[in-house]
Short mmCIF file of C-alpha atoms in Angstrom, two decimals:
data_model
loop_
_atom_site.label_atom_id
_atom_site.label_comp_id
_atom_site.label_asym_id
_atom_site.label_seq_id
_atom_site.Cartn_x
_atom_site.Cartn_y
_atom_site.Cartn_z
CA VAL A 1 43.45 -13.19 -58.64
CA GLY A 2 39.97 -12.08 -57.63
CA CYS A 3 36.97 -11.04 -59.66
CA ASP A 4 33.60 -9.52 -58.82
CA ARG A 5 30.61 -7.97 -60.57
CA SER A 6 30.97 -4.88 -58.35
CA LYS A 7 33.42 -2.28 -59.60
CA ASN A 8 33.45 -0.57 -56.22
CA LEU A 9 34.55 -3.74 -54.44
CA VAL A 10 37.20 -4.40 -57.09
CA ASP A 11 38.46 -0.83 -56.62
CA ILE A 12 38.88 -1.52 -52.89
CA CYS A 13 41.00 -4.56 -53.75
CA GLY A 14 43.12 -2.39 -56.02
CA GLU A 15 43.67 0.13 -53.23
CA LYS A 16 45.00 -2.73 -51.10
CA ASN A 17 47.30 -3.87 -53.92
CA PHE A 18 45.36 -7.06 -54.58
CA GLN A 19 44.87 -8.32 -58.13
CA ALA A 20 41.18 -8.19 -59.05
CA PHE A 21 39.00 -7.33 -62.02
CA VAL A 22 35.33 -6.84 -62.87
CA CYS A 23 33.58 -9.64 -64.71
CA ASP A 24 30.47 -11.79 -64.96
CA ALA A 25 30.54 -15.28 -63.42
CA LEU A 26 28.90 -16.61 -66.59
CA SER A 27 31.81 -15.44 -68.72
CA VAL A 28 35.17 -15.15 -66.97
CA PRO A 29 37.95 -13.73 -69.23
CA ILE A 30 40.57 -16.27 -68.16
CA ARG A 31 42.06 -18.97 -70.38
CA SER A 32 40.54 -22.45 -70.04
CA GLY A 33 42.50 -24.92 -67.92
CA SER A 34 44.78 -22.26 -66.47
CA CYS A 35 43.79 -22.32 -62.77
CA ASP A 36 45.03 -24.66 -60.06
CA ALA A 37 42.09 -23.75 -57.83
CA CYS A 38 38.94 -21.63 -57.91
CA ILE A 39 36.68 -20.38 -55.14
CA SER A 40 33.08 -19.25 -55.57
CA ILE A 41 31.64 -17.82 -52.36
CA ALA A 42 28.09 -16.39 -52.15
CA VAL A 43 27.73 -15.96 -55.91
CA ILE A 44 25.74 -18.77 -57.49
CA HIS A 45 22.68 -18.28 -55.27
CA HIS A 46 22.09 -14.89 -56.96
CA PHE A 47 21.29 -16.46 -60.36
CA SER A 48 17.55 -16.80 -60.93
CA THR A 49 17.29 -20.03 -62.95
CA ALA A 50 18.65 -23.55 -62.61
CA GLU A 51 20.18 -23.22 -66.09
CA ARG A 52 22.15 -20.10 -65.16
CA ARG A 53 23.29 -21.59 -61.85
CA LEU A 54 24.54 -24.69 -63.67
CA ALA A 55 26.24 -22.49 -66.27
CA THR A 56 28.23 -20.73 -63.55
CA ILE A 57 29.46 -24.09 -62.22
CA ARG A 58 30.39 -25.15 -65.76
CA GLU A 59 32.30 -21.89 -66.25
CA LEU A 60 34.13 -22.45 -62.97
CA ALA A 61 35.12 -25.94 -64.12
CA ARG A 62 36.31 -24.57 -67.47
CA LEU A 63 38.93 -22.46 -65.72
CA LEU A 64 40.47 -25.42 -63.89
CA ARG A 65 43.37 -27.51 -65.14
CA PRO A 66 42.93 -31.31 -64.94
CA GLY A 67 43.24 -32.22 -61.28
CA GLY A 68 42.44 -28.64 -60.25
CA MET A 69 40.04 -28.04 -57.37
CA ALA A 70 37.08 -25.73 -56.84
CA LEU A 71 35.21 -24.76 -53.66
CA ILE A 72 31.62 -23.50 -53.88
CA TYR A 73 29.50 -21.96 -51.09
CA VAL A 74 25.80 -21.09 -51.43
CA TRP A 75 23.18 -20.02 -48.89
CA ALA A 76 21.18 -22.96 -47.49
CA MET A 77 17.43 -23.27 -47.16
CA GLU A 78 18.10 -25.23 -43.98
CA GLN A 79 19.18 -22.69 -41.39
CA GLU A 80 18.46 -25.34 -38.75
CA TYR A 81 20.37 -28.53 -39.55
CA LYS A 82 20.70 -31.61 -37.35
CA THR A 83 18.96 -29.73 -34.50
CA GLN A 84 21.55 -26.95 -34.65
CA LYS A 85 20.69 -23.38 -35.61
CA SER A 86 23.08 -21.48 -37.87
CA LYS A 87 24.90 -18.42 -36.57
CA TYR A 88 22.64 -16.41 -38.82
CA LEU A 89 19.56 -17.46 -36.80
CA LYS A 90 21.31 -17.37 -33.43
CA GLU A 91 22.18 -13.71 -33.90
CA LYS A 92 18.49 -12.84 -33.62
CA SER A 93 18.45 -13.67 -29.92
CA VAL A 94 21.59 -11.85 -28.80
CA SER A 95 21.54 -8.87 -26.48
CA LYS A 96 20.58 -5.43 -27.76
CA ASP A 97 24.14 -4.15 -27.53
CA LYS A 98 25.46 -7.16 -29.40
CA GLU A 99 22.73 -6.82 -32.01
CA GLU A 100 23.80 -3.23 -32.70
CA GLU A 101 27.36 -4.50 -33.14
CA ILE A 102 26.16 -7.13 -35.57
CA ASN A 103 24.04 -4.73 -37.56
CA THR A 104 26.81 -2.19 -37.88
CA GLY A 105 28.95 -4.71 -39.67
CA THR A 106 31.40 -6.26 -37.19
CA ALA A 107 29.74 -9.67 -37.25
CA GLN A 108 28.21 -11.94 -39.87
CA ARG A 109 25.97 -10.35 -42.47
CA PRO A 110 23.74 -12.47 -44.68
CA LEU A 111 26.12 -15.04 -46.10
CA SER A 112 29.87 -14.70 -45.91
CA ASN A 113 30.02 -11.04 -44.84
CA GLN A 114 28.81 -9.65 -48.12
CA MET A 115 29.10 -5.91 -48.60
CA PRO A 116 27.26 -5.35 -51.87
CA ASP A 117 27.11 -1.96 -53.49
CA SER A 118 24.63 -0.09 -55.62
CA SER A 119 26.41 -1.03 -58.82
CA SER A 120 25.87 -4.73 -58.18
CA GLN A 121 22.23 -4.78 -57.13
CA ASP A 122 20.09 -7.55 -58.44
CA SER A 123 16.73 -6.55 -59.89
CA ALA A 124 14.19 -5.49 -57.28
CA CYS A 125 11.64 -7.90 -58.69
CA PHE A 126 11.40 -10.74 -61.15
CA ASP A 127 8.38 -11.18 -63.42
CA ARG A 128 8.88 -14.90 -63.54
CA LEU A 129 10.31 -17.59 -61.31
CA SER A 130 12.07 -20.67 -62.50
CA LYS A 131 10.29 -23.89 -61.66
CA ASP A 132 13.38 -25.47 -60.14
CA SER A 133 12.22 -25.02 -56.54
CA LYS A 134 10.33 -28.30 -56.81
CA ASP A 135 13.37 -30.24 -55.65
CA LYS A 136 12.42 -33.47 -53.93
CA GLY A 137 12.86 -33.53 -50.20
CA CYS A 138 12.57 -29.78 -49.84
CA ASP A 139 9.61 -28.25 -47.99
CA ALA A 140 10.07 -24.87 -49.63
CA LYS A 141 7.01 -23.33 -51.20
CA PRO A 142 7.55 -21.68 -54.60
CA ALA A 143 6.57 -18.03 -54.74
CA ALA A 144 3.81 -16.79 -57.01
CA ALA A 145 4.78 -16.25 -60.63
CA SER A 146 4.51 -12.47 -60.48
CA THR A 147 6.00 -11.65 -57.08
CA LEU A 148 8.72 -12.81 -54.72
CA PRO A 149 8.52 -12.85 -50.92
CA VAL A 150 10.74 -10.41 -49.03
CA HIS A 151 12.83 -12.16 -46.40
CA THR A 152 12.74 -11.06 -42.76
CA ASN A 153 16.31 -10.75 -41.53
CA ARG A 154 17.64 -13.52 -39.25
CA THR A 155 14.66 -15.82 -39.68
CA SER A 156 14.18 -19.20 -41.33
CA PHE A 157 13.45 -19.33 -45.04
CA HIS A 158 9.95 -20.14 -46.25
CA SER A 159 10.69 -19.98 -49.96
CA GLN A 160 13.69 -20.95 -52.06
CA ASP A 161 13.34 -17.86 -54.24
CA LEU A 162 13.17 -14.57 -52.38
CA LEU A 163 14.37 -11.00 -52.04
CA VAL A 164 16.64 -9.87 -49.22
CA PRO A 165 16.32 -6.14 -48.37
CA TRP A 166 19.46 -4.05 -48.01
CA HIS A 167 19.73 -0.39 -47.02
CA LEU A 168 22.27 2.23 -47.99
CA LYS A 169 24.89 2.97 -45.37
CA GLY A 170 24.42 6.19 -43.41
CA GLY A 171 26.90 8.49 -41.75
CA THR A 172 29.31 11.15 -42.88
CA LYS A 173 31.11 10.55 -46.14
CA LYS A 174 34.84 10.04 -45.61
CA LYS A 175 37.53 11.21 -47.95
CA GLY A 176 37.53 9.05 -51.05
CA GLU A 177 34.47 7.08 -49.89
CA ASN A 178 31.32 6.62 -51.87
CA VAL A 179 28.40 6.42 -49.42
CA ASP A 180 26.50 4.35 -51.95
CA THR A 181 29.04 1.55 -51.89
CA VAL A 182 27.91 -0.30 -48.76
CA LEU A 183 24.50 -1.64 -47.81
CA PHE A 184 23.09 -2.92 -44.55
CA PRO A 185 20.47 -5.58 -43.88
CA ALA A 186 16.92 -4.53 -43.05
CA GLY A 187 16.31 -3.82 -39.38
CA SER A 188 19.76 -2.42 -38.66
CA LYS A 189 20.27 0.97 -37.07
CA GLU A 190 21.63 2.35 -40.33
CA SER A 191 18.77 0.94 -42.36
CA GLN A 192 16.26 2.90 -40.30
CA GLU A 193 18.00 6.18 -41.10
CA LEU A 194 18.24 5.94 -44.86
CA SER A 195 16.21 4.99 -47.89
CA PRO A 196 15.72 3.63 -50.49
CA VAL A 197 15.73 -0.07 -49.80
CA PHE A 198 17.38 -2.33 -52.36
CA HIS A 199 16.26 -5.91 -52.81
CA ARG A 200 18.71 -8.61 -53.86
CA TYR A 201 17.48 -11.86 -55.36
CA TYR A 202 18.51 -15.13 -53.70
CA HIS A 203 17.83 -18.75 -54.51
CA VAL A 204 18.56 -20.64 -51.29
CA PHE A 205 19.64 -24.24 -51.89
CA CYS A 206 18.04 -27.34 -50.39
CA GLU A 207 20.15 -30.23 -49.16
CA GLY A 208 21.64 -32.12 -52.10
CA GLU A 209 20.66 -29.53 -54.71
CA LEU A 210 24.11 -28.01 -55.24
CA GLU A 211 25.78 -31.43 -55.24
CA ALA A 212 23.26 -32.75 -57.78
CA ALA A 213 23.95 -29.81 -60.10
CA CYS A 214 27.68 -30.45 -59.88
CA ARG A 215 27.28 -34.19 -60.51
CA SER A 216 25.33 -33.44 -63.70
CA LEU A 217 28.59 -32.20 -65.27
CA ASP A 218 30.82 -34.92 -66.69
CA CYS A 219 33.96 -32.77 -66.50
CA VAL A 220 34.19 -32.70 -62.69
CA ARG A 221 34.08 -35.08 -59.73
CA VAL A 222 32.48 -34.13 -56.40
CA GLN A 223 35.17 -34.74 -53.79
CA LYS A 224 33.23 -33.44 -50.80
CA SER A 225 29.80 -32.03 -49.98
CA TYR A 226 29.00 -30.56 -46.57
CA TYR A 227 27.00 -28.03 -44.53
CA ASP A 228 28.73 -25.09 -42.89
CA GLN A 229 26.84 -22.54 -40.77
CA GLY A 230 23.84 -22.07 -43.01
CA ASN A 231 25.66 -22.76 -46.28
CA TRP A 232 25.81 -25.77 -48.59
CA CYS A 233 29.35 -26.37 -49.80
CA VAL A 234 30.95 -28.55 -52.46
CA VAL A 235 34.56 -29.34 -53.33
CA LEU A 236 35.06 -30.29 -56.99
CA GLU A 237 37.96 -31.83 -58.89
CA LYS A 238 38.43 -31.25 -62.62
CA LEU A 239 38.72 -34.52 -64.55
#
């Protein structure tokens, strides 16, 4: 069973006969202790405070039965790790033809092939930033209290809290398709043909940050923590 904040994406699942529903990751309408396994991919990094990010992990743990497992993926601050660049950065240097292929959606988009829609846009700006980007061992510089930096696509991160620009998809509307349902990263061919630009909030995680948040909960055990192509990942077990 899948769930997402975006009604349009849930509708696509329904058209493919998959079970999915719309909900908020902070309050999932599923009975406590009823899931053998849960997966959270590219979700938690969209919450703007450490308290809300921890609350989503706690909610994920609530759903699990004792012994149940959870897998969490979040975007990493470190897009270069152990001298290796992530695929996200490598795509910047590909040929022009390949870059057009990437930008039109056949290769990796920012984090786990997200295809967000206009109904799930995060606020275009935040008046305040949480102070949780002071994590030890992280060279990230917190943004000013009144503004957030806008990320340049396929480059390294210079702040943990930032906005990633997305553009509405262009082209002719197909039967049954809502042209507002798919966005493209800034710099793509489509993005140059349409406006407005939507900005999604991201908190990119430093090494150890996600694991530390998980370890602060006494109801789960961290079974594994690892880096995977520009993402920090944790496997949890419900106690």
